[in-house]
Short mmCIF file of C-alpha atoms and ligand atoms in Angstrom, two decimals:
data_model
loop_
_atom_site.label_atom_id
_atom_site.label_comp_id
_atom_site.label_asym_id
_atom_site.label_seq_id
_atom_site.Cartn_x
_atom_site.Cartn_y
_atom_site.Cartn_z
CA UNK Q 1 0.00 0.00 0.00
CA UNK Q 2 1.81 3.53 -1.14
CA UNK Q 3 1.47 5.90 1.25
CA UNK Q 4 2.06 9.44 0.40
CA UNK Q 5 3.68 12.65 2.68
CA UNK Q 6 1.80 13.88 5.66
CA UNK Q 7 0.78 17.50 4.67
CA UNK Q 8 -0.65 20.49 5.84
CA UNK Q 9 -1.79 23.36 4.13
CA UNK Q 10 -0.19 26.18 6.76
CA UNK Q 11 2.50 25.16 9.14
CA UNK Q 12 4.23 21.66 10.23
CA UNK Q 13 2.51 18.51 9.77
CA UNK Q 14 4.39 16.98 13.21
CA UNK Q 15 2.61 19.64 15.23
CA UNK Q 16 -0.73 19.07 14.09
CA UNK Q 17 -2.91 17.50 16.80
CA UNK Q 18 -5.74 16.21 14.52
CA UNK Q 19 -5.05 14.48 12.05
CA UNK Q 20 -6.68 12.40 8.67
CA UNK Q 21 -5.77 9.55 6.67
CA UNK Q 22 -7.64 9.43 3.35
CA UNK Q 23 -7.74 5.56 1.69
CA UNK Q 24 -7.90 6.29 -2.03
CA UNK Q 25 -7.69 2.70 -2.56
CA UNK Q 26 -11.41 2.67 -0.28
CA UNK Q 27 -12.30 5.50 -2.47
CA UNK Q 28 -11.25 3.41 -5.94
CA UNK Q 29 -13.39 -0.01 -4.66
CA UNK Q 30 -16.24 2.21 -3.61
CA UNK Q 31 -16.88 3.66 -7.29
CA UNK Q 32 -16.16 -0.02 -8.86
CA UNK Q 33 -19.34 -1.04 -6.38
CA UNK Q 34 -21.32 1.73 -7.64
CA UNK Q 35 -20.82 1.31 -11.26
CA UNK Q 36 -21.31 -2.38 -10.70
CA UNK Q 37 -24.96 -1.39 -9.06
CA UNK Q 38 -25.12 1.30 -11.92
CA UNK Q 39 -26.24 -1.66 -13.93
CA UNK Q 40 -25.78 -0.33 -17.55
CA UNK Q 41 -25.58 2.71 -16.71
CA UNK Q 42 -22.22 4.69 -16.52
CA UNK Q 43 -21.01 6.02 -13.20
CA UNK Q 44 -20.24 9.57 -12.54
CA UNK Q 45 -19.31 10.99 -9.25
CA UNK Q 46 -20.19 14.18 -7.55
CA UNK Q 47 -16.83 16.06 -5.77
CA UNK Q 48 -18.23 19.03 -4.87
CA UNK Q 49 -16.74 20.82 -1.64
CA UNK Q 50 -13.69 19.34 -1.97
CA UNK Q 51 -14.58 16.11 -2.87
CA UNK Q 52 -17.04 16.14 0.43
CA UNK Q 53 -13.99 17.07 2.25
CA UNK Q 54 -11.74 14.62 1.22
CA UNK Q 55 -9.87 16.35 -0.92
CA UNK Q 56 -10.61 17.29 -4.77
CA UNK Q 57 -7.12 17.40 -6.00
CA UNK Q 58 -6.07 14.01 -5.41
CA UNK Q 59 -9.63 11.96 -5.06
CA UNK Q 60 -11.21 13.05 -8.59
CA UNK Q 61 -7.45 11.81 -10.64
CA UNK Q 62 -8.07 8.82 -8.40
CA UNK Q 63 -11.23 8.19 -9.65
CA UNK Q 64 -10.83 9.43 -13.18
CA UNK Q 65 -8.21 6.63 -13.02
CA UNK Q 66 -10.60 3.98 -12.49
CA UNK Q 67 -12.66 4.77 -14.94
CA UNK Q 68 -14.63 7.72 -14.21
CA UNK Q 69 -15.02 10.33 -16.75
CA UNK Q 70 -18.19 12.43 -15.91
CA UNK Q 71 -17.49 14.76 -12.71
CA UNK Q 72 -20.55 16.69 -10.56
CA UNK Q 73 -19.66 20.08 -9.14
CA UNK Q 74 -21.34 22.66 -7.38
CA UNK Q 75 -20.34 25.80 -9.05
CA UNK Q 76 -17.46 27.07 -11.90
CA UNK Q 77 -14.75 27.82 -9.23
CA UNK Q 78 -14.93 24.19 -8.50
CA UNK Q 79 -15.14 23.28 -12.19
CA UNK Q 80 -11.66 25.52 -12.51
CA UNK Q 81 -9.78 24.38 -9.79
CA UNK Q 82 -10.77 20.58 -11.50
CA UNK Q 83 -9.91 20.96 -14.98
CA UNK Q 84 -6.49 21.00 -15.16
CA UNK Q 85 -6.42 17.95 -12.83
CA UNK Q 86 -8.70 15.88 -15.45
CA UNK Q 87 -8.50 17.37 -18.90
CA UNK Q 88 -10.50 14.89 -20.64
CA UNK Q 89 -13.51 14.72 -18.29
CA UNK Q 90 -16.97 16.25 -18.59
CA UNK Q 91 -17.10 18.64 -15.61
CA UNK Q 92 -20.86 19.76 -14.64
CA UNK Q 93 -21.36 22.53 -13.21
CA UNK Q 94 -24.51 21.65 -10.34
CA UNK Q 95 -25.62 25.21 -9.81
CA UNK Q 96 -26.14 26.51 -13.55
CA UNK Q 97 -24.89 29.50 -15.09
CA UNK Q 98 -25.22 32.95 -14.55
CA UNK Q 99 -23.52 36.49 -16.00
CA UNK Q 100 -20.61 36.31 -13.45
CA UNK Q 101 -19.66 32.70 -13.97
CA UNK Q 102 -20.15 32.79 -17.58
CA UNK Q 103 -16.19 33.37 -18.71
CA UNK Q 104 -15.35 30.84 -16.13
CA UNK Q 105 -17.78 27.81 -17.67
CA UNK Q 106 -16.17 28.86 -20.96
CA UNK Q 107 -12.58 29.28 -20.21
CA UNK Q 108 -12.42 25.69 -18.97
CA UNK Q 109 -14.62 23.48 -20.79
CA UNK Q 110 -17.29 23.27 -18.19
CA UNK Q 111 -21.28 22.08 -19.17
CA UNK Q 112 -23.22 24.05 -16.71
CA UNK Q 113 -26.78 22.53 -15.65
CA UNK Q 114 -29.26 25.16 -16.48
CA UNK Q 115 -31.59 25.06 -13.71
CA UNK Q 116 -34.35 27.81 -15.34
CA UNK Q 117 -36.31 29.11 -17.89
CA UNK Q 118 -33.84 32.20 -17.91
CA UNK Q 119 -30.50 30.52 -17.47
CA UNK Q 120 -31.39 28.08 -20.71
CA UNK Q 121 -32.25 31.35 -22.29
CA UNK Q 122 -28.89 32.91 -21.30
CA UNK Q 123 -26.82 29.83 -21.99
CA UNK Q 124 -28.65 28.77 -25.49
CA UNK Q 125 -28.62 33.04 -26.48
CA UNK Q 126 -25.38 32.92 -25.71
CA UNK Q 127 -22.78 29.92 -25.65
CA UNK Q 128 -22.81 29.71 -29.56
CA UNK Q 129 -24.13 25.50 -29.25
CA UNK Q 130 -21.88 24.78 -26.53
CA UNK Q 131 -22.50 21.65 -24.78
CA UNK Q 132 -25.19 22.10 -21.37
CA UNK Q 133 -27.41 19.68 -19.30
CA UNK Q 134 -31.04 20.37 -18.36
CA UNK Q 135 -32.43 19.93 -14.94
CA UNK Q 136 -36.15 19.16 -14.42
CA UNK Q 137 -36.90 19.48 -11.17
CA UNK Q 138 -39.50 16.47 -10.50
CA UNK Q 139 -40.72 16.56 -6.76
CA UNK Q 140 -37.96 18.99 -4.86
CA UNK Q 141 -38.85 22.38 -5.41
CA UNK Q 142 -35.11 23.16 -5.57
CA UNK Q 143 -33.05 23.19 -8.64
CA UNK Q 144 -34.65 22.73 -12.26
CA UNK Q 145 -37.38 23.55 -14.87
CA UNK Q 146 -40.48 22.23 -14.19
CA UNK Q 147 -41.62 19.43 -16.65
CA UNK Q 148 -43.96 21.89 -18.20
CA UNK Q 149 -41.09 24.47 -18.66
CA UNK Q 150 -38.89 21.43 -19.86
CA UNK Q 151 -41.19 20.21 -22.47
CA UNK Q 152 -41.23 24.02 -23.78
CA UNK Q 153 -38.04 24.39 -23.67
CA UNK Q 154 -37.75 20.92 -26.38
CA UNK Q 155 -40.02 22.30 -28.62
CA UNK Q 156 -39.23 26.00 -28.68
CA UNK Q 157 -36.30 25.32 -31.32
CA UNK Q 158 -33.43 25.10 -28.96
CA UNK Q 159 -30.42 23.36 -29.05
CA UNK Q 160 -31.39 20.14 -27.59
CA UNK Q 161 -29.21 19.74 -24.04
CA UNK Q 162 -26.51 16.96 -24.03
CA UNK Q 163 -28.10 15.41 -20.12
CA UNK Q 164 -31.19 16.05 -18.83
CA UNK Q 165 -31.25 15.21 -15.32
CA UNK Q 166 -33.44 15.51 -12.14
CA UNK Q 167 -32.84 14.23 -8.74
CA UNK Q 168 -34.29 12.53 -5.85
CA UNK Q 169 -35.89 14.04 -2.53
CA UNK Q 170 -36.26 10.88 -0.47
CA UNK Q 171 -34.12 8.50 -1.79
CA UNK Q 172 -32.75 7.40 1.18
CA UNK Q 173 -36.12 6.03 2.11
CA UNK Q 174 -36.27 3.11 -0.45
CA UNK Q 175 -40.31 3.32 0.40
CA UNK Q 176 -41.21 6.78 0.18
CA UNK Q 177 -43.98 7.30 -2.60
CA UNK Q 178 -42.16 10.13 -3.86
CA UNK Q 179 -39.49 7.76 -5.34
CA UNK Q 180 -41.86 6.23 -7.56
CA UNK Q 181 -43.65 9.38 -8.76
CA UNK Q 182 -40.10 11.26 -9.56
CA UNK Q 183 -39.23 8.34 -11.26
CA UNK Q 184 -42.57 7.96 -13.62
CA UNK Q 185 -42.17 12.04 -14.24
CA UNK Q 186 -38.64 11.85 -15.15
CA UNK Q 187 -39.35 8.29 -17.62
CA UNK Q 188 -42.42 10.56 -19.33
CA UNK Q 189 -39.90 13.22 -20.34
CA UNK Q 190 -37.90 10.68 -22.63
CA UNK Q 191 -39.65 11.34 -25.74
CA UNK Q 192 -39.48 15.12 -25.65
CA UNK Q 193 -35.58 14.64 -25.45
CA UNK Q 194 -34.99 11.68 -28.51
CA UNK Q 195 -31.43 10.89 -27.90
CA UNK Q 196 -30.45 12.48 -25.26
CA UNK Q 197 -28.63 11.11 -22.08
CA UNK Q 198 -30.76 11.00 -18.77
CA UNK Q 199 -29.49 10.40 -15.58
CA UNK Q 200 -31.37 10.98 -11.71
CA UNK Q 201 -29.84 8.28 -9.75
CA UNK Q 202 -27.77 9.69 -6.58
CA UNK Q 203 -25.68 6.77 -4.21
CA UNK Q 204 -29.17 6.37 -2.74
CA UNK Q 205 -31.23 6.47 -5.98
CA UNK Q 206 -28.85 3.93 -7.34
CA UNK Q 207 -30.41 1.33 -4.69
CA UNK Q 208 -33.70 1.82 -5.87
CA UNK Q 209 -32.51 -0.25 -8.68
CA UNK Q 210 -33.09 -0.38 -12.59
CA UNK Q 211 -35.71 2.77 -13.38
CA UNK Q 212 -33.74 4.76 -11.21
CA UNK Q 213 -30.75 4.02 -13.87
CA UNK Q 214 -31.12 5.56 -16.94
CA UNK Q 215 -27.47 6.30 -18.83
CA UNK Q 216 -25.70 8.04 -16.06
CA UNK Q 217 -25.73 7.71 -11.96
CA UNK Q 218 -24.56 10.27 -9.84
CA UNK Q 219 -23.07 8.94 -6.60
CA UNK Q 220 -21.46 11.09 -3.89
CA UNK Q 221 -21.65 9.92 -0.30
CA UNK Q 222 -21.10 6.48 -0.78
CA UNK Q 223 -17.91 6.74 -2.70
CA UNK Q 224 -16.98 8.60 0.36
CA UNK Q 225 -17.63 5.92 2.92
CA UNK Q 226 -21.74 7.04 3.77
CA UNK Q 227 -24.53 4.87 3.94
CA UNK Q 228 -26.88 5.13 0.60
CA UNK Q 229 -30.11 4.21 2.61
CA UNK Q 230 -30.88 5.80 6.20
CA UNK Q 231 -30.17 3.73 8.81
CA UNK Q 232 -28.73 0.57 6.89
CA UNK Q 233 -25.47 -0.95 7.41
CA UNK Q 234 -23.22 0.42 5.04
CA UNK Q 235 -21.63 -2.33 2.41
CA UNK Q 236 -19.01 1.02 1.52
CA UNK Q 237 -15.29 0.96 2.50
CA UNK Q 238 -14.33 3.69 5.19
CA UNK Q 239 -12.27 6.31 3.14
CA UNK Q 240 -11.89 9.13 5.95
CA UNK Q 241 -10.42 8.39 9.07
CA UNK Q 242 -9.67 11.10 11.91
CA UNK Q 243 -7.65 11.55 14.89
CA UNK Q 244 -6.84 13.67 17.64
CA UNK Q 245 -3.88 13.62 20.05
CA UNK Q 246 -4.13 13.45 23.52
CA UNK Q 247 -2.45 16.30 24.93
CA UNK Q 248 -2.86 15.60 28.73
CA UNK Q 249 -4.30 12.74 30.79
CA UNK Q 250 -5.57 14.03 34.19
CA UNK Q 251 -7.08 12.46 36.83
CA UNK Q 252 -10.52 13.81 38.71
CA UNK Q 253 -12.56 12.96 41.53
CA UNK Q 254 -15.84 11.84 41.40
CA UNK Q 255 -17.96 14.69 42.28
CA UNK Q 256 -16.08 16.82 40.39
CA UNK Q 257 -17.54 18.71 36.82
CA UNK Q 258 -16.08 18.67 33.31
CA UNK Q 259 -16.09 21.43 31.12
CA UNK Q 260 -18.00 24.48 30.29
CA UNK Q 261 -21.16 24.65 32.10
CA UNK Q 262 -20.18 22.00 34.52
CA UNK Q 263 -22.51 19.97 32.46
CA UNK Q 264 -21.38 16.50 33.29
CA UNK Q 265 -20.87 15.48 36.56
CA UNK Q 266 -18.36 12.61 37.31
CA UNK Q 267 -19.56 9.75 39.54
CA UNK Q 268 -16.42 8.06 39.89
CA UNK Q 269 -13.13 8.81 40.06
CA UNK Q 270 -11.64 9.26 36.65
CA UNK Q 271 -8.81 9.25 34.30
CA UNK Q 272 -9.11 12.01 31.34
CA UNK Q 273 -7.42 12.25 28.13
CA UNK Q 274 -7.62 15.74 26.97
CA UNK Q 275 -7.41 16.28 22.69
CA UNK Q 276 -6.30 18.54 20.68
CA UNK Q 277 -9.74 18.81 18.75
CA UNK Q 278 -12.72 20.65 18.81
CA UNK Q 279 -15.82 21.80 16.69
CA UNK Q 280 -13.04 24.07 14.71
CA UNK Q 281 -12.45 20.88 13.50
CA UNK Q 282 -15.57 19.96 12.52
CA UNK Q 283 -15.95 17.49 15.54
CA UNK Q 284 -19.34 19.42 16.37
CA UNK Q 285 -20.27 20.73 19.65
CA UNK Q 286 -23.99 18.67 19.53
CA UNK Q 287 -21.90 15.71 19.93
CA UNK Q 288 -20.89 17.15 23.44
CA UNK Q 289 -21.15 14.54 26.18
CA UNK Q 290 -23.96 16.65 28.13
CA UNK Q 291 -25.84 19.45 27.18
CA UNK Q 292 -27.57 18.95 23.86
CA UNK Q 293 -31.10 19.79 24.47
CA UNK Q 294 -31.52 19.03 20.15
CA UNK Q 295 -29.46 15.54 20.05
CA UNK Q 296 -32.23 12.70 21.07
CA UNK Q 297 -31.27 9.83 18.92
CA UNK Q 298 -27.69 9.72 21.02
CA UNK Q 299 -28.00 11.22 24.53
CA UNK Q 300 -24.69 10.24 25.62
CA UNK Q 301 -22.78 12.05 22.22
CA UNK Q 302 -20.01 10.68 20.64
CA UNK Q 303 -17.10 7.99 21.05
CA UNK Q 304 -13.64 8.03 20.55
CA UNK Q 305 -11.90 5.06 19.76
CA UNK Q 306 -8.62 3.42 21.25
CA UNK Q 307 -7.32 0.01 19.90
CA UNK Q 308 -10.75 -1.49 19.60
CA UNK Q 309 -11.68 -0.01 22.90
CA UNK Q 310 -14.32 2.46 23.22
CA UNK Q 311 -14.34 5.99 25.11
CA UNK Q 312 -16.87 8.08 25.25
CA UNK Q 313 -17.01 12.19 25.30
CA UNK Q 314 -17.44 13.84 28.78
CA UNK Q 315 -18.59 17.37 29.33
CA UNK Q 316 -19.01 19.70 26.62
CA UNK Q 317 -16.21 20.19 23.62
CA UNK Q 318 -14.77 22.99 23.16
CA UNK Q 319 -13.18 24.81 20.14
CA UNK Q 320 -9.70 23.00 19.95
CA UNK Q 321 -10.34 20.55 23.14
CA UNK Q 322 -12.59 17.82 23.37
CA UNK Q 323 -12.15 15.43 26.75
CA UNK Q 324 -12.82 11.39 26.55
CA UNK Q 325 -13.24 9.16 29.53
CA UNK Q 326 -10.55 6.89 29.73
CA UNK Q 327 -11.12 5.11 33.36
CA UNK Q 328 -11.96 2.22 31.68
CA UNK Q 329 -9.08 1.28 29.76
CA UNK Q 330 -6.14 -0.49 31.39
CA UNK Q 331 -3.62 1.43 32.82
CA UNK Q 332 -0.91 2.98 30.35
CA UNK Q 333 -3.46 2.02 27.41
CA UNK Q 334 -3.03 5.76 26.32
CA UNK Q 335 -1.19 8.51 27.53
CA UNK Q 336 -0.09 12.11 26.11
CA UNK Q 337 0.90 12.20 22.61
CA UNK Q 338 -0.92 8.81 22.08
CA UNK Q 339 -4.21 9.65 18.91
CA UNK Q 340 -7.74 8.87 19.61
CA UNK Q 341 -9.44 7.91 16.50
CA UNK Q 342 -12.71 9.99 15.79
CA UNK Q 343 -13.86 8.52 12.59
CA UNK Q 344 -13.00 5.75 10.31
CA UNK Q 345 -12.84 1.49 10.65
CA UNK Q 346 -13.82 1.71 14.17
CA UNK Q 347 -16.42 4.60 14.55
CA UNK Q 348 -18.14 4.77 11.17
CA UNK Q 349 -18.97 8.31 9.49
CA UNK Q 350 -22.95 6.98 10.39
CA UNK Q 351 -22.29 6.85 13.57
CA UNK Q 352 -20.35 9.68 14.23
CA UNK Q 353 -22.68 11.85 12.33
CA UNK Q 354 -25.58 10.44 14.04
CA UNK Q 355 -24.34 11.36 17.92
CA UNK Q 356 -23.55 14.86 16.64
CA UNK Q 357 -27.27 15.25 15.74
CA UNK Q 358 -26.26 15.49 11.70
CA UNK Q 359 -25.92 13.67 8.48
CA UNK Q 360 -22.08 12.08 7.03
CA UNK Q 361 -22.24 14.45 4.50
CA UNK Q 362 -22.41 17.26 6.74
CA UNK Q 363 -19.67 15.72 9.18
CA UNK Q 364 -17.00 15.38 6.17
CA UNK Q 365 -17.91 18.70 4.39
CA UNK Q 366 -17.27 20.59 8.18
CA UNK Q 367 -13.81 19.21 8.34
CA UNK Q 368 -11.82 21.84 9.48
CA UNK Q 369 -8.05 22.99 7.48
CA UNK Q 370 -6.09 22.27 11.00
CA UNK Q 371 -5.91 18.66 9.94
CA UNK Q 372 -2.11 16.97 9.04
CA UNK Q 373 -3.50 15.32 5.93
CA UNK Q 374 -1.77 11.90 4.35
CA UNK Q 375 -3.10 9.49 1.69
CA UNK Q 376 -2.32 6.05 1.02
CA UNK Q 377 -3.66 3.98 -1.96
C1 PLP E 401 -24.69 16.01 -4.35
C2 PLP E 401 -25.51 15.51 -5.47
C3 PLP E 401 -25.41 14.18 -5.89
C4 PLP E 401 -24.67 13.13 -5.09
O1 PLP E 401 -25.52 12.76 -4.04
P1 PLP E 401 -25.15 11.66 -2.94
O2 PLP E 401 -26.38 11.58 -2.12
O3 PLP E 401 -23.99 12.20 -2.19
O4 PLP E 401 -24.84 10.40 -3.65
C5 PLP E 401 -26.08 13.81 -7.03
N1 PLP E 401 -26.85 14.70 -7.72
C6 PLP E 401 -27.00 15.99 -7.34
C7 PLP E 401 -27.87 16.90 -8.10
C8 PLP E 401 -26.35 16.43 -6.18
O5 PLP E 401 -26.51 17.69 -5.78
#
């Protein structure tokens, strides 16, 4: 397994006290799984925000290595920052086109996903034929023509788009009605569009099996490591995994209070490992041990993880200090400069998302830039 250098983008990677490791390899089998459940389909992969944190610049060659050669971004900047890294790819651009990114989506190759009425009329009036997508919007009120606007569009004597795509609202729930419907609204626009690609099918929508296919799936999160389908056990490989070093180990009596508010109150004696992370870092304050009035799935927050051995979070954390009860480990298990892992083969990104009160792709996306950063493949 090649690993590469530890980096960080400002200062020294040795003094870093949180760390993350970033499996490309994980990242690699992930996309071969979706593309197998892609059925006929071709598999694309959304890396907006980084590559949901992961890192743009080295996951979307990765991929594009595999096979990959359709890319889903959120807006031009990200389409810029790509396209030297992957020259041959088709970059889409999520969040349309507009005057200001207009010289951007043309300077570097990008096919922008007109999302109105008045961007198609912008783009079409103005890209001389260049290449775009079309978004119907079938059932989220967010992005996209409606299918009335969309079947306009095809016979007002446009250039027909390249992709016409929509996207699901509830795919996660494999059973919500609204599946089915999105899916019979997208199929009825085929014959408006002769010819041209279709693709709706996020990492969840690609569960939902063949209709959902069409000629082009979209996954994101579970390339990344997420669960597809709320709540189920992920079959994905963990790509992320985070750390934090323990900078002190301290003992307390029971009795005593930990952390702001004096929100937890120890009943034992204990042994403490203070880290060197905190919701800068993305490890979110709603995973506190105490104190979380909104977190009900989880009352007792979030776990750290130490050879196998589980600690949980006491008290409240704090911007660059988050404490772990270590009583329970033997004696020595851990001590200062030791790492606490956070995320990855032993806490999955469900889990840890889930005692912070949030979603995966929130949790990766939040990852803060005080992270040493390494890859291995
Ligand atoms: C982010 C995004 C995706 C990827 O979704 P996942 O749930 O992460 O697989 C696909 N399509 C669109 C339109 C998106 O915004």
């Amino acid at each position: 397994m090649a690993s590469f250098p530890t980096t960080l983008e400002h200062g020294s990677a040795s003094a870093a006290t949180t760390r993350l490791s970033i499996d490309l390899g994980a990242l690699a089998e992930n996309w071969r799984t979706m593309r197998d459940l892609s059925g006929g389909a071709r598999c694309g992969a959304a890396v907006k925000a980084d590559a949901y944190g992961t890192g743009v610049d080295r996951a979307a060659p990765r991929l594009a290595r595999e096979g990959c050669r359709d890319f889903f971004v959120a807006d031009a900047n990200e389409g810029a920052r790509l396209r030297p890294l992957l020259p041959e790819a088709r970059i889409f651009i999520l969040n349309g086109v507009f005057e200001g990114s207009f010289a951007q989506t043309l300077a570097h190759d990008l096919v922008p996903i007109v999302n109105s009425p008045e961007q198609a009329a912008f783009w079409c009036g103005n890209a001389d034929g260049r290449p775009y997508a079309l978004h119907v919007d079938t059932g989220m009120n967010r992005l996209g023509l409606t299918p009335e606007q969309a079947v306009r569009h095809s016979e007002g004597g446009a250039p027909a788009p390249s992709l016409l795509m929509s996207h699901f609202a509830c795919a996660d729930e494999p059973g919500h009605p609204l599946n089915a419907r999105q899916m019979q609204v997208f199929s009825g626009l085929r014959d408006c569009f002769p010819g041209v690609e279709m693709s709706l099918a996020n990492s969840a929508g690609i569960h939902l099996g063949p209709d959902a296919h069409h000629d082009l799936t979209r996954p994101g999160i579970a390339l990344y490591g997420g669960a597809p389908v709320t709540g189920s056990v992920t079959p994905m490989r963990p790509v992320v995994t985070a750390e934090a070093q323990v900078l002190v180990v301290r003992q307390a009596k029971a009795g005593q209070t930990v952390s702001y508010g004096a929100a937890h109150q120890l009943t034992r004696d204990s042994r403490i490992a203070v880290c060197g992370i905190g919701y800068a870092d993305g490890f979110h304050r709603s995973a506190s041990g105490a104190g979380v009035p909104l977190r009900s799935a989880v009352p007792q927050g979030a776990y750290g993880a130490v050879g196998g051995l589980r600690v949980p979070v006491i008290g409240k954390i704090t911007m660059d200090l988050t404490m772990f009860d270590i009583t329970d480990l033997p004696e020595g298990a851990i001590g200062a400069g030791d790492w606490i892992e956070l995320l990855g083969p032993a806490i999955s990104l469900q889990e840890a998302a889930t005692a912070a009160g949030t979603i995966g792709y929130e949790l990766l996306t939040s990852l803060g830039r005080r992270y040493a950063r390494s890859y291995r493949d």
